[in-house]
Tab-separated table of C-alpha atoms in Angstrom:
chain	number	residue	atom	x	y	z
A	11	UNK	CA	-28.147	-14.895	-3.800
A	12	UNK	CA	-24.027	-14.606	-4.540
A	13	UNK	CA	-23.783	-11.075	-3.605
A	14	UNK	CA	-21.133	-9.362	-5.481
A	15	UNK	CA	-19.219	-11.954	-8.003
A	16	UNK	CA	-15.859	-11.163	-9.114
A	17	UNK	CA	-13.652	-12.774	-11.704
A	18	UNK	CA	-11.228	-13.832	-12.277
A	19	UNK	CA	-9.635	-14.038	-8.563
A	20	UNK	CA	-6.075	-14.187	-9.952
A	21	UNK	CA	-4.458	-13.280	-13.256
A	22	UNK	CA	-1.337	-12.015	-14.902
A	23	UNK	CA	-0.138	-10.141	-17.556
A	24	UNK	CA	2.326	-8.838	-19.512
A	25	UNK	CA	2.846	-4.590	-20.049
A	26	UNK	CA	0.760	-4.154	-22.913
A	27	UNK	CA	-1.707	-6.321	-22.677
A	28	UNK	CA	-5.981	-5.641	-22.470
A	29	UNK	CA	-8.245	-7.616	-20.539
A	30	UNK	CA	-11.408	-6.517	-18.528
A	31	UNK	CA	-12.241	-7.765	-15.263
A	32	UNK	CA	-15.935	-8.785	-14.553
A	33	UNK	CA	-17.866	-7.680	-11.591
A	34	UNK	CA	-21.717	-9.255	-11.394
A	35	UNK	CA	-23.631	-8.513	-8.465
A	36	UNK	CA	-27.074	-10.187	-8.167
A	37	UNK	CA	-29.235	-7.773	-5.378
A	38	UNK	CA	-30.741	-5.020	-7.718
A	39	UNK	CA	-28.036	-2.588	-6.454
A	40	UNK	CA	-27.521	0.551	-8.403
A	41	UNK	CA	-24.552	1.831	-7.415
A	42	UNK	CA	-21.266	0.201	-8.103
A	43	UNK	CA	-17.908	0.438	-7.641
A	44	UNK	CA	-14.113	-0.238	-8.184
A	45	UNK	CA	-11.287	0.105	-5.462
A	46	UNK	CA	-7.576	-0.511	-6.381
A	47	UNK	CA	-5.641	-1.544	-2.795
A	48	UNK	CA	-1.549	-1.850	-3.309
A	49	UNK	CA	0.228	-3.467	-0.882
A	50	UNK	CA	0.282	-2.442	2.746
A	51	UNK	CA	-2.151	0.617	1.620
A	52	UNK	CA	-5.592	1.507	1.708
A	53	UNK	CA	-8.552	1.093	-1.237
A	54	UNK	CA	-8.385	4.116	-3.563
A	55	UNK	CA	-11.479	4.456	-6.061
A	56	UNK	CA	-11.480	4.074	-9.625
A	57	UNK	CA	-14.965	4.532	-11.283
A	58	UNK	CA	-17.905	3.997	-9.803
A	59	UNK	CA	-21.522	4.116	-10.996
A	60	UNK	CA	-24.923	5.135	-9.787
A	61	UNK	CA	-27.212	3.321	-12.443
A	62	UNK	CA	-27.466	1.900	-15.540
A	63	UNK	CA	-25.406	4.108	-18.177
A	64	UNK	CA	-23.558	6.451	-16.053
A	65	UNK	CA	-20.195	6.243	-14.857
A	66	UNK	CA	-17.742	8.561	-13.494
A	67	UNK	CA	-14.266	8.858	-12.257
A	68	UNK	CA	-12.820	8.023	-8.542
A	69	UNK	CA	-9.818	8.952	-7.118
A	70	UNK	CA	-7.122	6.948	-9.627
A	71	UNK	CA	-9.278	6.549	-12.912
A	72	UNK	CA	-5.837	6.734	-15.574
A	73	UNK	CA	-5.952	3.768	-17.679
A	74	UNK	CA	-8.963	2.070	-16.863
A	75	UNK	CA	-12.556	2.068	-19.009
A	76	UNK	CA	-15.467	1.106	-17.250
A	77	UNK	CA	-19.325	0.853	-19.089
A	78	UNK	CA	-22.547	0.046	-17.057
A	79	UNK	CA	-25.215	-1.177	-19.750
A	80	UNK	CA	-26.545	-3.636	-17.210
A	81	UNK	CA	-27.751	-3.257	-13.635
A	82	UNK	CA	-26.348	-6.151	-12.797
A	83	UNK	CA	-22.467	-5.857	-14.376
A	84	UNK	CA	-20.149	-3.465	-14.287
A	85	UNK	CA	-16.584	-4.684	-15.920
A	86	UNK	CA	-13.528	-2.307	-15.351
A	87	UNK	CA	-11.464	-2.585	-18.489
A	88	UNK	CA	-7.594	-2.454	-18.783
A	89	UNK	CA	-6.604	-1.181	-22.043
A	90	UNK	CA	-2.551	-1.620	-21.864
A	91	UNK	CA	-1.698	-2.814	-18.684
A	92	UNK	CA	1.855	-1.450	-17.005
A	93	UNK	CA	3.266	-2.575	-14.098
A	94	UNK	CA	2.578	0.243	-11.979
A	95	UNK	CA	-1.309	-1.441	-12.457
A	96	UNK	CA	-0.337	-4.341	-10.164
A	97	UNK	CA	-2.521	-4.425	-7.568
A	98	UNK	CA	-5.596	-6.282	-5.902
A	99	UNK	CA	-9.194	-5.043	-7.162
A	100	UNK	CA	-12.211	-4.490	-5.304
A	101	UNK	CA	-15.882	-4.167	-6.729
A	102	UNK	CA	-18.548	-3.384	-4.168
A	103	UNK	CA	-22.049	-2.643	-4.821
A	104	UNK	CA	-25.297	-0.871	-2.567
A	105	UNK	CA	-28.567	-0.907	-2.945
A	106	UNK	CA	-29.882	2.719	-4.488
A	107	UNK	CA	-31.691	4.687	-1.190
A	108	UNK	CA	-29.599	6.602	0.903
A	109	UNK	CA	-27.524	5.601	3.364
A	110	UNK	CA	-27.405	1.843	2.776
A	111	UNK	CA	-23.692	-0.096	3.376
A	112	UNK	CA	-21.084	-1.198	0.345
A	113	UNK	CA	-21.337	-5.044	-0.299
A	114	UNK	CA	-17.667	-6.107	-1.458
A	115	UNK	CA	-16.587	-8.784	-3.698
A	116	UNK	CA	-13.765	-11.209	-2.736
A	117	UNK	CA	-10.834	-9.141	-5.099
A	118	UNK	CA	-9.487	-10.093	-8.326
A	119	UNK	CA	-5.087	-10.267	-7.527
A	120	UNK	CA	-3.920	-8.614	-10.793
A	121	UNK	CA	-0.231	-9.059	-11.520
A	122	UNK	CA	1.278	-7.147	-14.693
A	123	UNK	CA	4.762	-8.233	-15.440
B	16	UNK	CA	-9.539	12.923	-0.355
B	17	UNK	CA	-10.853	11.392	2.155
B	18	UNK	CA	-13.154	13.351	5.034
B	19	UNK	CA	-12.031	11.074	7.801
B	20	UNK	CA	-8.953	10.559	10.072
B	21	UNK	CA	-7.720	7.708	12.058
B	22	UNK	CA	-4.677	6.911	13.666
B	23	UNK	CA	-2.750	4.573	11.906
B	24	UNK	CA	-2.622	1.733	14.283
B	25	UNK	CA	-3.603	0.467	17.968
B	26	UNK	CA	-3.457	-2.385	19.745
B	27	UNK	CA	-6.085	-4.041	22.466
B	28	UNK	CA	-5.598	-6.812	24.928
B	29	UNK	CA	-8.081	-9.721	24.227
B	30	UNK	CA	-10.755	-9.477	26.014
B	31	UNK	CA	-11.013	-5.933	26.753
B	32	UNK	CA	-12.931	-3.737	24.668
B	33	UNK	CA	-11.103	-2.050	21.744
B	34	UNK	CA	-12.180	2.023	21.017
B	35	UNK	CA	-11.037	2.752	17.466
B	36	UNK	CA	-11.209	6.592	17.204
B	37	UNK	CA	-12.232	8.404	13.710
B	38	UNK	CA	-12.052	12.448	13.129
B	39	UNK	CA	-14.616	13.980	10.993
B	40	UNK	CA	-14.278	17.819	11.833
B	41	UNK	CA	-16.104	18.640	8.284
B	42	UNK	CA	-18.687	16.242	8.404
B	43	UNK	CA	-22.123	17.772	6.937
B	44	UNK	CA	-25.871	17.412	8.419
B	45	UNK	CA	-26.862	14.509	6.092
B	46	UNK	CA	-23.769	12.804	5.929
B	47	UNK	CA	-23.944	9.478	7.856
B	48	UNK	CA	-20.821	7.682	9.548
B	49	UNK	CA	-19.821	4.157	8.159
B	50	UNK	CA	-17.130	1.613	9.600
B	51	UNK	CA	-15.700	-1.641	7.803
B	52	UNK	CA	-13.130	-3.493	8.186
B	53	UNK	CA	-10.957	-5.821	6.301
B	54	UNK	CA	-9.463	-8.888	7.524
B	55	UNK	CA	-6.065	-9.488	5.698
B	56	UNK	CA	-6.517	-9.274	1.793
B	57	UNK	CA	-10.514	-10.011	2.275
B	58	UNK	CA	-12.861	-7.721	0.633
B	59	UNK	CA	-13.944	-4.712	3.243
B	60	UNK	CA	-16.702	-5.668	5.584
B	61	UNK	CA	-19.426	-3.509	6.804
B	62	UNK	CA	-19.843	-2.839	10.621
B	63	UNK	CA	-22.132	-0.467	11.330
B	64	UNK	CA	-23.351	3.030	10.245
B	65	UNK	CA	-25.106	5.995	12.447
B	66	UNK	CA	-26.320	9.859	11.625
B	67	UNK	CA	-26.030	11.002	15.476
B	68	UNK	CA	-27.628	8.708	17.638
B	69	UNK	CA	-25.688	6.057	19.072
B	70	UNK	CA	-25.916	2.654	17.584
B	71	UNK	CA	-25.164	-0.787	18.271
B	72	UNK	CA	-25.817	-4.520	16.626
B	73	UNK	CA	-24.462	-7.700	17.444
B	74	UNK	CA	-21.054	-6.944	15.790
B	75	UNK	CA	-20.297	-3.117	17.985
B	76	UNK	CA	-21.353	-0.032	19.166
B	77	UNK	CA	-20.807	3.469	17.215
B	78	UNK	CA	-20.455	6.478	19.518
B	79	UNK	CA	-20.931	9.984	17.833
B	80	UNK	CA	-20.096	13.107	20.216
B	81	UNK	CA	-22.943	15.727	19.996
B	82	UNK	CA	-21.411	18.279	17.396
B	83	UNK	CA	-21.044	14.939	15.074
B	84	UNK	CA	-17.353	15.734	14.439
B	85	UNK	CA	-15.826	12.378	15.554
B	86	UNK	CA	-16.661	9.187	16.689
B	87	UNK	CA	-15.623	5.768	18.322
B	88	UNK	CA	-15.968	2.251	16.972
B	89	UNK	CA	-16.190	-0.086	20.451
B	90	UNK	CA	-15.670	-3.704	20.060
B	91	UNK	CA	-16.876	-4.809	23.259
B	92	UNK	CA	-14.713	-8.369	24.174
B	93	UNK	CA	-11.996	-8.266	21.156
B	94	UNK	CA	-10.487	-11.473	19.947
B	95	UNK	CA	-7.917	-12.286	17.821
B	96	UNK	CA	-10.098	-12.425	15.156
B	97	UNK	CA	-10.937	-8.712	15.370
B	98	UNK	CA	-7.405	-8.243	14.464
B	99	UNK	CA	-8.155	-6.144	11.099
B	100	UNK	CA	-7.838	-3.027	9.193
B	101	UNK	CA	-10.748	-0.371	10.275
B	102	UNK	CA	-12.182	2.218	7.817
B	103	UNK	CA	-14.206	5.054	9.208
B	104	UNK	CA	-15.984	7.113	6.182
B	105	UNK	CA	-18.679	9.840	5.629
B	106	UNK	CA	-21.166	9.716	2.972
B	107	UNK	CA	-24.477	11.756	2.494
B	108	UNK	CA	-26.011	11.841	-0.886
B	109	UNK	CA	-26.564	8.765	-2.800
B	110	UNK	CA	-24.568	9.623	-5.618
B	111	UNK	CA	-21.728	10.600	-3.868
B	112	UNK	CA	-17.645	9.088	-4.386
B	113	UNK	CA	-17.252	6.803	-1.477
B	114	UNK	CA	-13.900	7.223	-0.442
B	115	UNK	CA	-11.550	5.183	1.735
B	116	UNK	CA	-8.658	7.053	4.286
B	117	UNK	CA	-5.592	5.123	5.259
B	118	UNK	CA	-7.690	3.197	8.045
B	119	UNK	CA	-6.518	2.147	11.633
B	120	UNK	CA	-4.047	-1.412	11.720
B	121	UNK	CA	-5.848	-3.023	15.009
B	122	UNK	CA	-3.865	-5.878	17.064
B	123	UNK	CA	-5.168	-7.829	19.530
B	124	UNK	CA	-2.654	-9.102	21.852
B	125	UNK	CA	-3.418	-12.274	23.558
């Protein structure tokens, strides 16, 4: 049992550039979700998901894609990163009755240059 | 936004117990009470969670005042190692945003 799985832990990347950062988690949960935390601040949500093909917007959602076709994995997707996306990203995942606590990955530390 | 406030940092003495405080004045009957915390650039970590009873587990104790519009994280013997960002949030539903406030900055002094 890894809990939630996130790769990679560090990457950079030049404005302009796509790539999608995974998030696996391996407990059956069917919510999931993605937190952005900049520097000295708090975790603001992205997307999030509450099953299998459904997604929906957080709090910051602007130039991310996320999809959900798998229980398991739910990748957030940078289409053309800018700077203003450097940051260090959080997936977390709980289980699907009520009332049950986040489990959170270990970050992915995103630098766009 | 978030339904929760905290103030934005405290410090305990180590040893003594540490009361982090957390405002929730709109808080709704099914909404439950969560705290984390994150230690430096960690991912969060869940404490403990409570509807209106008090609750405790091996980590702290969660006090809720009777009208369920704030409550207070006690770390009974803080160490250094508590020293951590704490989150206090609200959720009810299952589907609902989770959303994280500013949190409280706690130092432990030695």
């Amino acid at each position: 049992n890894a809990g939630v799985t996130q790769t990679p832990k560090f990457q950079v990347l030049k404005t302009g550039q796509s790539m999608t950062l995974q998030c696996a988690q391996d407990m059956n949960h069917e919510y999931m979700s993605w937190y952005r935390q900049d520097p000295g601040m708090g975790l603001r949500l992205i997307h999030y998901s509450v099953g299998a093909g459904i997604t929906d917007q957080g709090e910051v959602p602007n130039g991310y894609n996320v999809s959900r076709s798998t229980t398991e994995d739910f990748p957030l997707r940078l289409l053309s990163a800018a700077p203003s996306q450097t940051s260090v990203y959080f997936c977390a995942s709980t289980p699907g009755g009520q009332y049950q606590p986040q489990h959170f990955g270990d970050g992915t530390r995103l630098s766009i240059l | 936004d978030a339904k929760t406030t905290q103030p934005p940092s405290m410090d305990c003495a180590e040893g003594r117990a540490a009361n982090l405080p957390c405002n929730h004045s709109t808080i709704s009957g099914n909404e439950y009470v969560y705290w984390y915390r994150q230690i430096h650039s960690q991912g969060p970590q869940y404490i403990i969670h409570g509807l209106k009873n008090n609750e405790t587990n091996e980590m702290a104790s969660l006090i809720i005042t009777e009208d369920r519009k704030s409550s207070t994280l006690i770390l009974p013997h803080a160490t250094l190692r508590d020293t951590a960002v704490y989150y206090c949030i609200v959720r009810g539903n299952r589907d609902d945003k989770i959303i994280f406030g500013k949190g409280t900055r706690l130092h432990i002094l030695p």
